[in-house]
mmCIF file of C-alpha atoms in Angstrom:
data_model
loop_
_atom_site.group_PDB
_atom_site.id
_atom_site.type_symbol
_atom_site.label_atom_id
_atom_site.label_comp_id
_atom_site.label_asym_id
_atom_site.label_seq_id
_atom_site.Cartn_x
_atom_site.Cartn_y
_atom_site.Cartn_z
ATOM 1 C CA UNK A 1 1.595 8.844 9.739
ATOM 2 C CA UNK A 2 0.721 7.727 13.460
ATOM 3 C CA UNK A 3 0.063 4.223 14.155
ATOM 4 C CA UNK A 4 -3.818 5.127 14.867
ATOM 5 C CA UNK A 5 -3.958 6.515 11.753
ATOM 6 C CA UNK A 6 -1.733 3.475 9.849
ATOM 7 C CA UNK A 7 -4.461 0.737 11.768
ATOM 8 C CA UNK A 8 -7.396 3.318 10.836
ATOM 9 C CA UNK A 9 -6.281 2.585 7.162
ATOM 10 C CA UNK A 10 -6.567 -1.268 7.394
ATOM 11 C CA UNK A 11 -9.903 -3.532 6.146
ATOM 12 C CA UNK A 12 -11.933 -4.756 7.968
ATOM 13 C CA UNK A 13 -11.961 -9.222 8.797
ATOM 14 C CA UNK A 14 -8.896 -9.272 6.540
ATOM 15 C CA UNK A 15 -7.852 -12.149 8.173
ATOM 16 C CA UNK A 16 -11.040 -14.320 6.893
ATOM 17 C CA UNK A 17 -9.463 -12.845 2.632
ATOM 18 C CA UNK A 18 -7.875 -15.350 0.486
ATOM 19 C CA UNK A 19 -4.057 -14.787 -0.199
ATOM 20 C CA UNK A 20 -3.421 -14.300 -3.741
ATOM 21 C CA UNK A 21 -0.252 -16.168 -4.651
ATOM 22 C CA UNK A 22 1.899 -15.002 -7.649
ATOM 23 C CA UNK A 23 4.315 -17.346 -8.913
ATOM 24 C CA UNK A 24 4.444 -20.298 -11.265
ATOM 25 C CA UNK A 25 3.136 -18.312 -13.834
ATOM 26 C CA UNK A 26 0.602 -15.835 -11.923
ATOM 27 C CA UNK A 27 1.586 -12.242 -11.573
ATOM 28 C CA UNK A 28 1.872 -9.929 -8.932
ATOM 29 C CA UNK A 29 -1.353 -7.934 -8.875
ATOM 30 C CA UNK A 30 -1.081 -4.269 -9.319
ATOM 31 C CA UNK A 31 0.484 -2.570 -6.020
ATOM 32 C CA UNK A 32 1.117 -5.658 -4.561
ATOM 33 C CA UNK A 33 4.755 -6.826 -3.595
ATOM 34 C CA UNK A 34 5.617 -10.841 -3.003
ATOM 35 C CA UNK A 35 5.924 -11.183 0.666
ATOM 36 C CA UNK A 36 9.225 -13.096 0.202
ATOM 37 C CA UNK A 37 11.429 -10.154 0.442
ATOM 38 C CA UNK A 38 10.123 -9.108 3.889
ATOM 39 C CA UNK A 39 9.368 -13.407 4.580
ATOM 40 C CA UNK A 40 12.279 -12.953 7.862
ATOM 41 C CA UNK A 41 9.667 -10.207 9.572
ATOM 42 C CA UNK A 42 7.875 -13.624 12.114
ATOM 43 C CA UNK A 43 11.693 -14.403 13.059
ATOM 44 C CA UNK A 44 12.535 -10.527 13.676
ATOM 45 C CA UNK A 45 9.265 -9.915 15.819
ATOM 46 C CA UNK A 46 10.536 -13.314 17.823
ATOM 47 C CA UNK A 47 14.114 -12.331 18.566
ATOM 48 C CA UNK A 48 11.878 -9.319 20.522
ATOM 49 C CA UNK A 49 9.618 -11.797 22.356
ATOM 50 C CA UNK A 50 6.758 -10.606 20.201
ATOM 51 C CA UNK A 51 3.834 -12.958 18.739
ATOM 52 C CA UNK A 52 3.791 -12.972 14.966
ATOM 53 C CA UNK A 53 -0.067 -13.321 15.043
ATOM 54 C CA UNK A 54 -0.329 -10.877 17.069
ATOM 55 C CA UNK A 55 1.224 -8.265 15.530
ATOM 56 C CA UNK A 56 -0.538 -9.435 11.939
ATOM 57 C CA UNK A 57 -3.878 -8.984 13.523
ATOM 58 C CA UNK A 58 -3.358 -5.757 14.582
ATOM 59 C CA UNK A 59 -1.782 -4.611 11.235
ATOM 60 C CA UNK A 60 -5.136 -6.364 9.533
ATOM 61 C CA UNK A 61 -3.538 -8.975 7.476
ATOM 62 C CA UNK A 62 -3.386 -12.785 8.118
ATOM 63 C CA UNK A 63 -0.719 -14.697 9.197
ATOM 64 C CA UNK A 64 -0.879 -17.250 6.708
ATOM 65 C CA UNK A 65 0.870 -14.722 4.392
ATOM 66 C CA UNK A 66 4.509 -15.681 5.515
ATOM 67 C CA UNK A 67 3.696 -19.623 4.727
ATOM 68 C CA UNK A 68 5.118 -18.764 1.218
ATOM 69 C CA UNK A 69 7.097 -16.603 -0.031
ATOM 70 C CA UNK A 70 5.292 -16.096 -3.096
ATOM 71 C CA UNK A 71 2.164 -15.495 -1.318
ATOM 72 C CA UNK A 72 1.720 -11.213 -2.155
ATOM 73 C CA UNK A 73 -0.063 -8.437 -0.214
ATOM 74 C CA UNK A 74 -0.955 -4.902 -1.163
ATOM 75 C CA UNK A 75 1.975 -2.407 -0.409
ATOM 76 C CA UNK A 76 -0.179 -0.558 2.217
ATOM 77 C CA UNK A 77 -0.243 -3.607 3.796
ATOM 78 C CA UNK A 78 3.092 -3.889 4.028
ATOM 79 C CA UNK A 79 3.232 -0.335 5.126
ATOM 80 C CA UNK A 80 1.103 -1.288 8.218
ATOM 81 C CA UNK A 81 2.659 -4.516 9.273
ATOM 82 C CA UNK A 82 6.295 -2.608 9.102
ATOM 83 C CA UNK A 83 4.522 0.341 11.745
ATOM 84 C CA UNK A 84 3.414 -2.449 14.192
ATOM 85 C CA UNK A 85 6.662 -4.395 14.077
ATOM 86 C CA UNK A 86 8.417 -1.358 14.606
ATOM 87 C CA UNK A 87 5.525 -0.593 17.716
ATOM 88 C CA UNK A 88 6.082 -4.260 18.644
ATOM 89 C CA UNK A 89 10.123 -4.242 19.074
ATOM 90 C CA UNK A 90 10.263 -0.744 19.516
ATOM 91 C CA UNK A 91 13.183 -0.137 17.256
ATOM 92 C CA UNK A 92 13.179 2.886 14.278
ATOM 93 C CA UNK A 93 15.546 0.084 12.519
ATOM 94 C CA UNK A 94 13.034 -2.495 12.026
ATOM 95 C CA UNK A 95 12.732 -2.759 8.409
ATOM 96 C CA UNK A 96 16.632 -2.616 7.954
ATOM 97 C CA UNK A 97 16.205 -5.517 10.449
ATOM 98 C CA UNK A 98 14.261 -7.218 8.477
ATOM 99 C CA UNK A 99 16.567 -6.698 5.061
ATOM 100 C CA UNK A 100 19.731 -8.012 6.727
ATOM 101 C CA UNK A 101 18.513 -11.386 6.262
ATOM 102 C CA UNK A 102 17.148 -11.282 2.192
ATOM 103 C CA UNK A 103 18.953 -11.676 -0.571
ATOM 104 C CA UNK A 104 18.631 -11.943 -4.067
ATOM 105 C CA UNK A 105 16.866 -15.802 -3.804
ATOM 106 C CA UNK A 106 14.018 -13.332 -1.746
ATOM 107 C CA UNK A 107 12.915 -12.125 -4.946
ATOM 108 C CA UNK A 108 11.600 -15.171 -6.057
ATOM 109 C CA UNK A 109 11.709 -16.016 -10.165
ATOM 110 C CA UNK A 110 13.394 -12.230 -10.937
ATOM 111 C CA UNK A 111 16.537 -12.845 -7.902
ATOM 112 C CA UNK A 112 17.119 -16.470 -9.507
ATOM 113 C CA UNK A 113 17.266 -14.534 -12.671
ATOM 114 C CA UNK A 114 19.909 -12.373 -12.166
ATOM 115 C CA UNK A 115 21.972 -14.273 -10.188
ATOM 116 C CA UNK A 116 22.466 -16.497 -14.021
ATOM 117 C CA UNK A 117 23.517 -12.993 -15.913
ATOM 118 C CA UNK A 118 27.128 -13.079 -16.673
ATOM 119 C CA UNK A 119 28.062 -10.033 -15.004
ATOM 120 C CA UNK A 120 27.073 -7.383 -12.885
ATOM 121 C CA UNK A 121 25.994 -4.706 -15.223
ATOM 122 C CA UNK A 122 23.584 -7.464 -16.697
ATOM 123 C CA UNK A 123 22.240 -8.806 -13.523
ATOM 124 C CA UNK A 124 21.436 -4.924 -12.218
ATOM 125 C CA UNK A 125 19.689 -4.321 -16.378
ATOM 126 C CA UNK A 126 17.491 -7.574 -15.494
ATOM 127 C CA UNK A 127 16.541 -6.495 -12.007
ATOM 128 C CA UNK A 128 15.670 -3.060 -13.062
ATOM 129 C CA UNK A 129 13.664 -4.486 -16.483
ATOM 130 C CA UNK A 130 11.655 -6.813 -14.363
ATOM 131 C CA UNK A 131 11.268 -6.307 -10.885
ATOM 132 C CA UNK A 132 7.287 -5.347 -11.073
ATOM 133 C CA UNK A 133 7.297 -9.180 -11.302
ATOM 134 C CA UNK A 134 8.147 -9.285 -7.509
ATOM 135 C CA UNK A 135 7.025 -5.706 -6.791
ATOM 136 C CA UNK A 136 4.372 -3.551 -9.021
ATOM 137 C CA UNK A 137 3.740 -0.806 -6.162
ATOM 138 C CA UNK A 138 7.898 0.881 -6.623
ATOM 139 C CA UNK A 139 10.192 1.428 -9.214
ATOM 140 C CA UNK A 140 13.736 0.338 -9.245
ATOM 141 C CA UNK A 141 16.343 3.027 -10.562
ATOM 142 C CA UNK A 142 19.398 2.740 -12.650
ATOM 143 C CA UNK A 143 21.827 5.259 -13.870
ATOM 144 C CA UNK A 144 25.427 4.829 -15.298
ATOM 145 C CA UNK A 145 27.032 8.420 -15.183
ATOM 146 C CA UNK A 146 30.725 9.512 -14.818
ATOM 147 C CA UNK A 147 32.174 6.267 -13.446
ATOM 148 C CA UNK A 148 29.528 5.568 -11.007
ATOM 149 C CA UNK A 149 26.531 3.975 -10.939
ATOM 150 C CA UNK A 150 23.446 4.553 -9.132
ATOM 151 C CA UNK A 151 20.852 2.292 -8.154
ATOM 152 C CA UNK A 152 17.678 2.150 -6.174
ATOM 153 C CA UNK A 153 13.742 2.049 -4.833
ATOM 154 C CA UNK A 154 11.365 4.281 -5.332
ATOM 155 C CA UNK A 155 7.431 3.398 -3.887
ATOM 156 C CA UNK A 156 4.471 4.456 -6.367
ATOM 157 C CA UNK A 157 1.492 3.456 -4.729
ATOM 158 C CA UNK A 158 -0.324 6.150 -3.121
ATOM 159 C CA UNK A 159 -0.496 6.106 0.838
ATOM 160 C CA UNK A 160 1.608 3.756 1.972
ATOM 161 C CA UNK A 161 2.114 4.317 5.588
ATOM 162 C CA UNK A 162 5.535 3.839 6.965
ATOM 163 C CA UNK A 163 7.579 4.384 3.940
ATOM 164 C CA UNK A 164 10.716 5.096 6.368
ATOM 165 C CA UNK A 165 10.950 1.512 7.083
ATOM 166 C CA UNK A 166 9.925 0.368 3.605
ATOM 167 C CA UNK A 167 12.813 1.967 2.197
ATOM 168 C CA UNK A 168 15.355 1.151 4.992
ATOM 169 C CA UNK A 169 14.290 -2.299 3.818
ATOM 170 C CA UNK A 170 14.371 -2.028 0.445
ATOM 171 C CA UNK A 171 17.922 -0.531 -0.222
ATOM 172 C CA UNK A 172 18.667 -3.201 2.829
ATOM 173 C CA UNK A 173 17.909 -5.737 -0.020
ATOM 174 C CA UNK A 174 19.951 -3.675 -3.078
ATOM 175 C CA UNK A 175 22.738 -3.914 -0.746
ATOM 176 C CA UNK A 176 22.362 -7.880 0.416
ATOM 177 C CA UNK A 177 21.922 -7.833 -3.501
ATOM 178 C CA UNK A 178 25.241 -6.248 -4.387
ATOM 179 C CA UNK A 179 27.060 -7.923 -2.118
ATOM 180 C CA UNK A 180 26.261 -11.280 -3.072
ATOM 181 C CA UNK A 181 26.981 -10.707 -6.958
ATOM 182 C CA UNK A 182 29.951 -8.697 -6.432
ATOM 183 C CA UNK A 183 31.490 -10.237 -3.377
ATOM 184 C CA UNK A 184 33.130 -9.029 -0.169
ATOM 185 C CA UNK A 185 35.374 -6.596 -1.651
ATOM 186 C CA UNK A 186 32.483 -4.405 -3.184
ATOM 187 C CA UNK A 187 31.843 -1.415 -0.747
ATOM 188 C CA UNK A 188 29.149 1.058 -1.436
ATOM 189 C CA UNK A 189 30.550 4.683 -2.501
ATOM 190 C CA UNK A 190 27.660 6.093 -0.404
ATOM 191 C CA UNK A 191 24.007 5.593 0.040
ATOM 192 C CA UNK A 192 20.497 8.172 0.422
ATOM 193 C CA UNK A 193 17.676 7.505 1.864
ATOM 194 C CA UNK A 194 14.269 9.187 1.166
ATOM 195 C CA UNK A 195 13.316 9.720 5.130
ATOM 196 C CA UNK A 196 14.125 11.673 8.294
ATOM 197 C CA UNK A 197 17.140 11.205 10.240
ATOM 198 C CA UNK A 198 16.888 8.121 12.472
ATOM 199 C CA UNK A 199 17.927 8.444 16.444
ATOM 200 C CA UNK A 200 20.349 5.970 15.921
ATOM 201 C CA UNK A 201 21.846 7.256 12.547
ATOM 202 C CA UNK A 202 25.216 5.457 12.806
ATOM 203 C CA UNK A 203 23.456 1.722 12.913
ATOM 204 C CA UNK A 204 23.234 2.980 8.968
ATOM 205 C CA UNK A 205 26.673 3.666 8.512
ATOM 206 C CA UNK A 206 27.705 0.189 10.312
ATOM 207 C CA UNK A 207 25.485 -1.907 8.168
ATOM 208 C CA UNK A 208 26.274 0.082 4.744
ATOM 209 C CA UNK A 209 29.882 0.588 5.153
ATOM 210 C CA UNK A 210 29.833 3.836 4.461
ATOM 211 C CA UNK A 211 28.312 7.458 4.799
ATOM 212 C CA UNK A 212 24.461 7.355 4.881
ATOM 213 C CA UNK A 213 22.396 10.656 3.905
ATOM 214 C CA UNK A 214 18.949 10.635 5.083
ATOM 215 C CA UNK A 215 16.200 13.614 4.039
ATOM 216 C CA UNK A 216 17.286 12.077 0.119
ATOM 217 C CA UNK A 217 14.965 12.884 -2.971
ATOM 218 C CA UNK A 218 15.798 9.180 -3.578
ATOM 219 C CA UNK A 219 16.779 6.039 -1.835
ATOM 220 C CA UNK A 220 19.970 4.884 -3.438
ATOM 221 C CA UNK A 221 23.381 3.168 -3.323
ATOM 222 C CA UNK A 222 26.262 4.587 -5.347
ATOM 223 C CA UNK A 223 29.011 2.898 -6.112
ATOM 224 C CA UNK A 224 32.002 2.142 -8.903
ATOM 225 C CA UNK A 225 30.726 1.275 -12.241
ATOM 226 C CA UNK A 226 33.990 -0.502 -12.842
ATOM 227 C CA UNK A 227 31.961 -3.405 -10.585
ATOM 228 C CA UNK A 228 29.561 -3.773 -13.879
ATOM 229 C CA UNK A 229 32.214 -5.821 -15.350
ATOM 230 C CA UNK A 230 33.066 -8.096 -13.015
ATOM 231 C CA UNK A 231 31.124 -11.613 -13.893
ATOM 232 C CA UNK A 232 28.967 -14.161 -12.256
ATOM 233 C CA UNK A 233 30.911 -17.529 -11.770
ATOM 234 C CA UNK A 234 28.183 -19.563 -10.767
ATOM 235 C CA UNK A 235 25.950 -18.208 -14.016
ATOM 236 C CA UNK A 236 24.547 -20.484 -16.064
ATOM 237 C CA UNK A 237 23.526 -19.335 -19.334
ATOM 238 C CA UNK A 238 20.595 -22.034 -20.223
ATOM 239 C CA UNK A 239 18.450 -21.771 -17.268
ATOM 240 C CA UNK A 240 19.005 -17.777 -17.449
ATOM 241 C CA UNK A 241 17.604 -18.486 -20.967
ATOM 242 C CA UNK A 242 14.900 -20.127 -19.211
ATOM 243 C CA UNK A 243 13.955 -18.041 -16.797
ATOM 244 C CA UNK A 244 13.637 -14.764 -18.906
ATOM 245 C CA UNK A 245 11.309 -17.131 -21.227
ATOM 246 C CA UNK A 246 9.151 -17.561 -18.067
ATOM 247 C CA UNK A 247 8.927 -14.168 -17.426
ATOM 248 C CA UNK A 248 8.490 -13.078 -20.895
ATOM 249 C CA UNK A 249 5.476 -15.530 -20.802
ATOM 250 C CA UNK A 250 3.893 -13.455 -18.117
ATOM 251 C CA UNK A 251 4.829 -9.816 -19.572
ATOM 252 C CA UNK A 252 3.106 -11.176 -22.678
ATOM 253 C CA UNK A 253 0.101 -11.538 -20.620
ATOM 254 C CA UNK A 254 -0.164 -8.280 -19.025
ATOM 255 C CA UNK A 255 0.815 -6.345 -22.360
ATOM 256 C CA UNK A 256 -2.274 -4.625 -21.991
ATOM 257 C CA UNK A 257 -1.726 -2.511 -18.771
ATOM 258 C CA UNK A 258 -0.294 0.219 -20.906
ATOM 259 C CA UNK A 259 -0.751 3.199 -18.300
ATOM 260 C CA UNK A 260 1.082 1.365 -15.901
ATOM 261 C CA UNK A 261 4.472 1.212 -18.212
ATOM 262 C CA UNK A 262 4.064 5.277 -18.506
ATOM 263 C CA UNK A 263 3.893 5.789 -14.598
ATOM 264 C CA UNK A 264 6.639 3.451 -14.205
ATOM 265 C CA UNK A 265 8.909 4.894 -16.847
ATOM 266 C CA UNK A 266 7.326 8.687 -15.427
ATOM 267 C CA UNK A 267 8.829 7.936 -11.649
ATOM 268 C CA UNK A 268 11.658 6.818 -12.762
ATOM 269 C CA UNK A 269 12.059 9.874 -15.271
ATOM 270 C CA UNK A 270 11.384 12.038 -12.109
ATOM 271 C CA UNK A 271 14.449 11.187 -9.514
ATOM 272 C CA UNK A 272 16.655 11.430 -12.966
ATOM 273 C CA UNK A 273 15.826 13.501 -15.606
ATOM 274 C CA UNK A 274 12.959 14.833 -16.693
ATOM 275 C CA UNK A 275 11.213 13.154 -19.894
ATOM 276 C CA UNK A 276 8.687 14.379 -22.669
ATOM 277 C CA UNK A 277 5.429 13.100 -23.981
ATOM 278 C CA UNK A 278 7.757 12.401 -27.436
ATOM 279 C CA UNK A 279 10.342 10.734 -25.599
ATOM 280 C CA UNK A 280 8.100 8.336 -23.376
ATOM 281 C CA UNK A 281 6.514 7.276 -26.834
ATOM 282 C CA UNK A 282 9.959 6.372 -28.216
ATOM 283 C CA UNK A 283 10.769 4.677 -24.957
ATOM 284 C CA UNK A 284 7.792 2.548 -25.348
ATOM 285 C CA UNK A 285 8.420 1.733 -28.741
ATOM 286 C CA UNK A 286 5.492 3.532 -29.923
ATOM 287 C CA UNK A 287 4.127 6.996 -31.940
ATOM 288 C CA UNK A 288 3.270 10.116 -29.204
ATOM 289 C CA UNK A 289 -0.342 9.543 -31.370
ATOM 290 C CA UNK A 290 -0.440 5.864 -30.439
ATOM 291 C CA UNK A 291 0.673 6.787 -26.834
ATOM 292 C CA UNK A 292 -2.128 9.127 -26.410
ATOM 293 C CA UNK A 293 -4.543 7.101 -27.888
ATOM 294 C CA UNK A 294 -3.988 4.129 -25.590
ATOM 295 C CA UNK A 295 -3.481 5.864 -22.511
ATOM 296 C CA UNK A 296 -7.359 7.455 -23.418
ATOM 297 C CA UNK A 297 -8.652 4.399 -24.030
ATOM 298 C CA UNK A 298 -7.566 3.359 -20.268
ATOM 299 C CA UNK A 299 -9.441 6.499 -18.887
ATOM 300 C CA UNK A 300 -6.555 8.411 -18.620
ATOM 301 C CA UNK A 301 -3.487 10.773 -20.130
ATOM 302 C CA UNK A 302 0.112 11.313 -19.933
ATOM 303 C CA UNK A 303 -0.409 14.544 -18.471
ATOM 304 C CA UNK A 304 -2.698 13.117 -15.865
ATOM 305 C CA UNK A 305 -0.690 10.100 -14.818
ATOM 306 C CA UNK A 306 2.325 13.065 -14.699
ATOM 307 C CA UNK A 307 0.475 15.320 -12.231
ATOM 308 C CA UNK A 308 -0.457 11.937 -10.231
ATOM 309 C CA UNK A 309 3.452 11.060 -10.097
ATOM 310 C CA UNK A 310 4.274 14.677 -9.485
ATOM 311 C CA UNK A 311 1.558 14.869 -6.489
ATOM 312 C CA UNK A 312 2.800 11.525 -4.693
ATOM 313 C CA UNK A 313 6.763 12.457 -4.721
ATOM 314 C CA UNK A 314 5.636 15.622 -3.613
ATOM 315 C CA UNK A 315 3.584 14.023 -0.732
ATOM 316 C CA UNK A 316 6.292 11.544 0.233
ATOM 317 C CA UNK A 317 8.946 13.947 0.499
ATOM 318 C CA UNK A 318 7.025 16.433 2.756
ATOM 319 C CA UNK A 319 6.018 13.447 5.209
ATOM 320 C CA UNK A 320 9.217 11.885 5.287
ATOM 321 C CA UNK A 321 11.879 13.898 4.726
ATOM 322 C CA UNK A 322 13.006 17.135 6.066
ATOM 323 C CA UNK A 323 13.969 18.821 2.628
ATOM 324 C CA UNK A 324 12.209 22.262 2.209
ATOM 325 C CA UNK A 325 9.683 23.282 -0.185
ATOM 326 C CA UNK A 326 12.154 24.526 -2.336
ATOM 327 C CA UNK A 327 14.880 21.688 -2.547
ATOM 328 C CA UNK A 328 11.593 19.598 -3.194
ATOM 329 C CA UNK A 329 10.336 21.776 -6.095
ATOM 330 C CA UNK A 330 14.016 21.453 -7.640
ATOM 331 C CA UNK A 331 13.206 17.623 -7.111
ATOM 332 C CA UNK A 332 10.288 17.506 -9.293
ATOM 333 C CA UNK A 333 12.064 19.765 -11.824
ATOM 334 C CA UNK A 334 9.966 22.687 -11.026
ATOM 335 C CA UNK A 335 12.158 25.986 -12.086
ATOM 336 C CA UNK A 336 10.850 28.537 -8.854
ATOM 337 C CA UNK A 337 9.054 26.916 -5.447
ATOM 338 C CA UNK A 338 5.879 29.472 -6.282
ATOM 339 C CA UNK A 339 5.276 27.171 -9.563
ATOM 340 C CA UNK A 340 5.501 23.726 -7.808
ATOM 341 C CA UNK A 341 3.176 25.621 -4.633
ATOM 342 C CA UNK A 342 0.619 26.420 -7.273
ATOM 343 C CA UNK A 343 0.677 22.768 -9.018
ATOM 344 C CA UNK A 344 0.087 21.121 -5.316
ATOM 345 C CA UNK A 345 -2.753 23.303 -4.930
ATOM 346 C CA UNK A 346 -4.071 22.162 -7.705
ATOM 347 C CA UNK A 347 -3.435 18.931 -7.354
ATOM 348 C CA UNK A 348 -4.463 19.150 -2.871
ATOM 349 C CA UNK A 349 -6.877 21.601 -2.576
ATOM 350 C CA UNK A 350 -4.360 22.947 -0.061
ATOM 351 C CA UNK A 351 -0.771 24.909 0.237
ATOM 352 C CA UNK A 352 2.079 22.589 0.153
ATOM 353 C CA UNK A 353 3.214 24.452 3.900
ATOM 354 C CA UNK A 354 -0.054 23.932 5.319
ATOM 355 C CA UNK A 355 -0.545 19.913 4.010
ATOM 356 C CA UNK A 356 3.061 19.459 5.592
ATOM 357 C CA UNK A 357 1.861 21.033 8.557
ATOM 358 C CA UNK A 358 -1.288 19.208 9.349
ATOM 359 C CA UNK A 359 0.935 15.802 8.599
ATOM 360 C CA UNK A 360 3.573 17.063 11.267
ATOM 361 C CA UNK A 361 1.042 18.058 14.058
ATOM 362 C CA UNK A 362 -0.290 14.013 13.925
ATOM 363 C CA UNK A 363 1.426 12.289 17.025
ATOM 364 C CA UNK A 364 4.234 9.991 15.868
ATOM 365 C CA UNK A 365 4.898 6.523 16.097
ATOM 366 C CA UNK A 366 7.226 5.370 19.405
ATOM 367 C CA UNK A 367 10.854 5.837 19.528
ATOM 368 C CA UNK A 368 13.438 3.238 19.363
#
C-alpha cells in the first residue's frame, strides 16, 4: 500500500478523539494493540531529526498516545504511523528500529506475567494464552515439534497498511523477549518473516543472529526446545499468582465475545495445521452444536469466520510477500492453486493474479 493510499485510510480530526486506555482492569478493545510495545517510536523519529507531532498528524492519530503506555490505538493506526515514520527517517528498517528497544516489561500486565513463570516453556504458554490482553488485532503462534520450537505473530485485522514493518517489529519484540528470559547464550535457530525482501537484508541477519527468510507464510523464530526448560531466577511465584488472577478477572468479563476465540484459534490453525468444525468445539471446551449455536447468535458461522481468515492470509501474502499463487494456496491448505483461485473469487469478486496485480501497479512507499 502507498503512503497516499495508507493517509487516504486515516479519520478525519482524530487528533480532537479521546484515547481509550486499557489497563488496571480495562481491556484492549477489539483490534486495538497497547501502544507500549511500539512506546520508543517519538525517540526513533528524534534520533532522525524528525518531529513526533508531526509525523502523528500526518498519520491521523494524536500525540498524546505515547504519554502512556497503556494508552491503545486501532492496529490500522499503527499501520499508518509505522508508513510515515518509515517516510519520515527514510529507512525500510523502521519498525525493527523501533523493537530493538522493547522488551517483555512493553507488554504491560501480560510481559510482567511471564517474566514470574518458572521457566521458559511456561512463560512462552502464558504469552501465547493471553496476549489479546496487550494485542486483540494478531495472533501469537506456538508449536513444539521435533526438538524445536516455533514461535510467532500473525496480524488478523483486515487492512492494516504497512504490515512489513509491523511484523519486523513484532518478531523484533519475540526476540528482545527470548533473550531476556533465556539469556545471552540463547541464539535463534533461524527466523521468517511474512514480507518482501528488504534492500538492506543483512541488517536482519545482524540483529537476529542468524539466517533471516523473508517472502515467509509466517513471521517466526525457531529455535531449541531444550531452552523450554531452562527457569526464571528472578520468578516469583505469588505475584505470578496474582497477576494471572488479574487477568482472569478481565477474560471473565469478555467471556461473551465467542466469535472472536474461533478466529483466533482459526489463524492460528491456518500457519499450522488445519482444524475442523469438531475439533475447534473441543478446543473451546464446548459441543460442535453449542459452537454453532453461539457463533449464530453473534451473526455469524464457523464457515464464515473461516472464509474471512482464509481471504485475509490470502490478501496479506499477495501484498507482501513474493510467494506465488501456488506456494500460497499450499499455505491455506488448499490441495491444487485452481481451488484456492476459485475460493478468492468468491470471496474478491476478482482473480487472485489480477487483485495482486492492481496492488503491485500502486506506487510504493520511499526507499531506505
Amino acid at each position: 500500500m502507498s503512503l497516499p493510499d495508507v493517509l487516504a485510510a486515516a479519520p478525519p480530526a482524530v487528533e480532537r478523539a479521546p484515547i481509550y486506555r486499557a489497563g488496571l482492569g480495562r481491556s484492549v478493545p477489539r483490534g486495538f494493540v497497547r501502544i507500549g510495545a511500539a512506546i520508543a517510536i517519538p525517540d526513533v523519529l528524534r534520533e532522525f531529526n524528525a518531529r513526533p507531532e508531526d509525523v502523528c498528524a500526518r498519520a491521523g492519530v494524536p500525540s498524546a498516545l505515547f504519554d502512556h503506555p497503556d494508552n491503545t490505538l486501532p492496529m490500522t493506526a499503527l499501520g499508518r504511523l509505522a508508513a510515515c515514520g518509515e517516510e519520515a527517517t527514510r529507512r525500510n528498517d523502521f519498525g525493527l528500529m523501533v523493537a530493538e528497544r522493547a522488551t517483555a516489561s512493553n507488554l504491560g500486565l501480560v510481559g510482567f506475567l511471564i517474566k514470574q513463570a518458572p521457566n521458559v516453556g511456561a512463560a512462552l504458554k502464558d504469552l501465547t494464552r493471553y496476549l489479546h490482553h496487550t494485542d486483540r488485532a494478531a495472533v501469537p503462534l506456538l508449536e513444539v515439534k521435533g526438538g524445536l520450537v516455533m514461535v510467532g505473530y500473525s496480524v488478523i485485522e483486515p487492512n492494516v497498511p504497512a504490515l512489513d514493518l509491523i511484523y519486523d517489529g513484532a518478531i523484533g519484540i519475540y526476540y528482545n523477549i527470548l533473550r531476556g528470559l533465556c539469556g545471552p547464550e540463547w541464539n535463534a535457530r533461524d527466523v521468517a518473516i511474512s514480507r518482501r525482501r528488504p534492500a538492506a537484508a543483512t541488517r536482519y541477519e545482524r540483529f537476529f543472529g542468524a539466517p533471516v527468510a523473508f517472502d515467509a507464510e509466517a513471521t517466526t523464530i525457531v529455535f531449541d526446545a531444550r531452552w523450554l526448560d531452562a527457569p526464571l531466577p528472578h520468578a516469583d511465584a505469588a505475584l505470578r499468582s496474582t497477576l494471572r488472577e488479574q487477568i482472569e478477572l478481565i477474560e471473565t468479563e469478555e467471556a461473551g465475545h465467542f466469535s472472536e476465540q474461533v478466529r483466533r484459534l482459526l489463524r492460528t490453525a491456518f500457519l499450522t495445521s488445519a482444524i475442523s468444525i469438531e475439533e475447534m468445539a473441543c478446543a473451546l471446551h464446548v459441543t460442535k452444536r453449542t459452537l454453532m449455536r453461539r457463533l449464530g447468535e453473534e451473526g455469524t458461522s464457523f464457515r464464515q469466520l473461516s472464509a474471512e481468515i482464509q481471504f485475509e492470509i490470502a490478501r496479506q501474502l499477495m501484498e507482501h510477500t513474493s510467494m506465488s499463487l501456488t506456494q500460497i494456496a499450499l499455505a491455506l491448505k488448499y490441495s491444487e492453486a485452481s481451488a484456492f483461485s476459485r475460493a478468492f473469487h468468491q470471496w474478491s469478486g476478482m482473480s487472485p493474479s489480477d487483485w495482486r496485480g492492481r496492488r503491485e501497479r500502486r506506487p510504493k512507499t520511499p526507499a531506505a
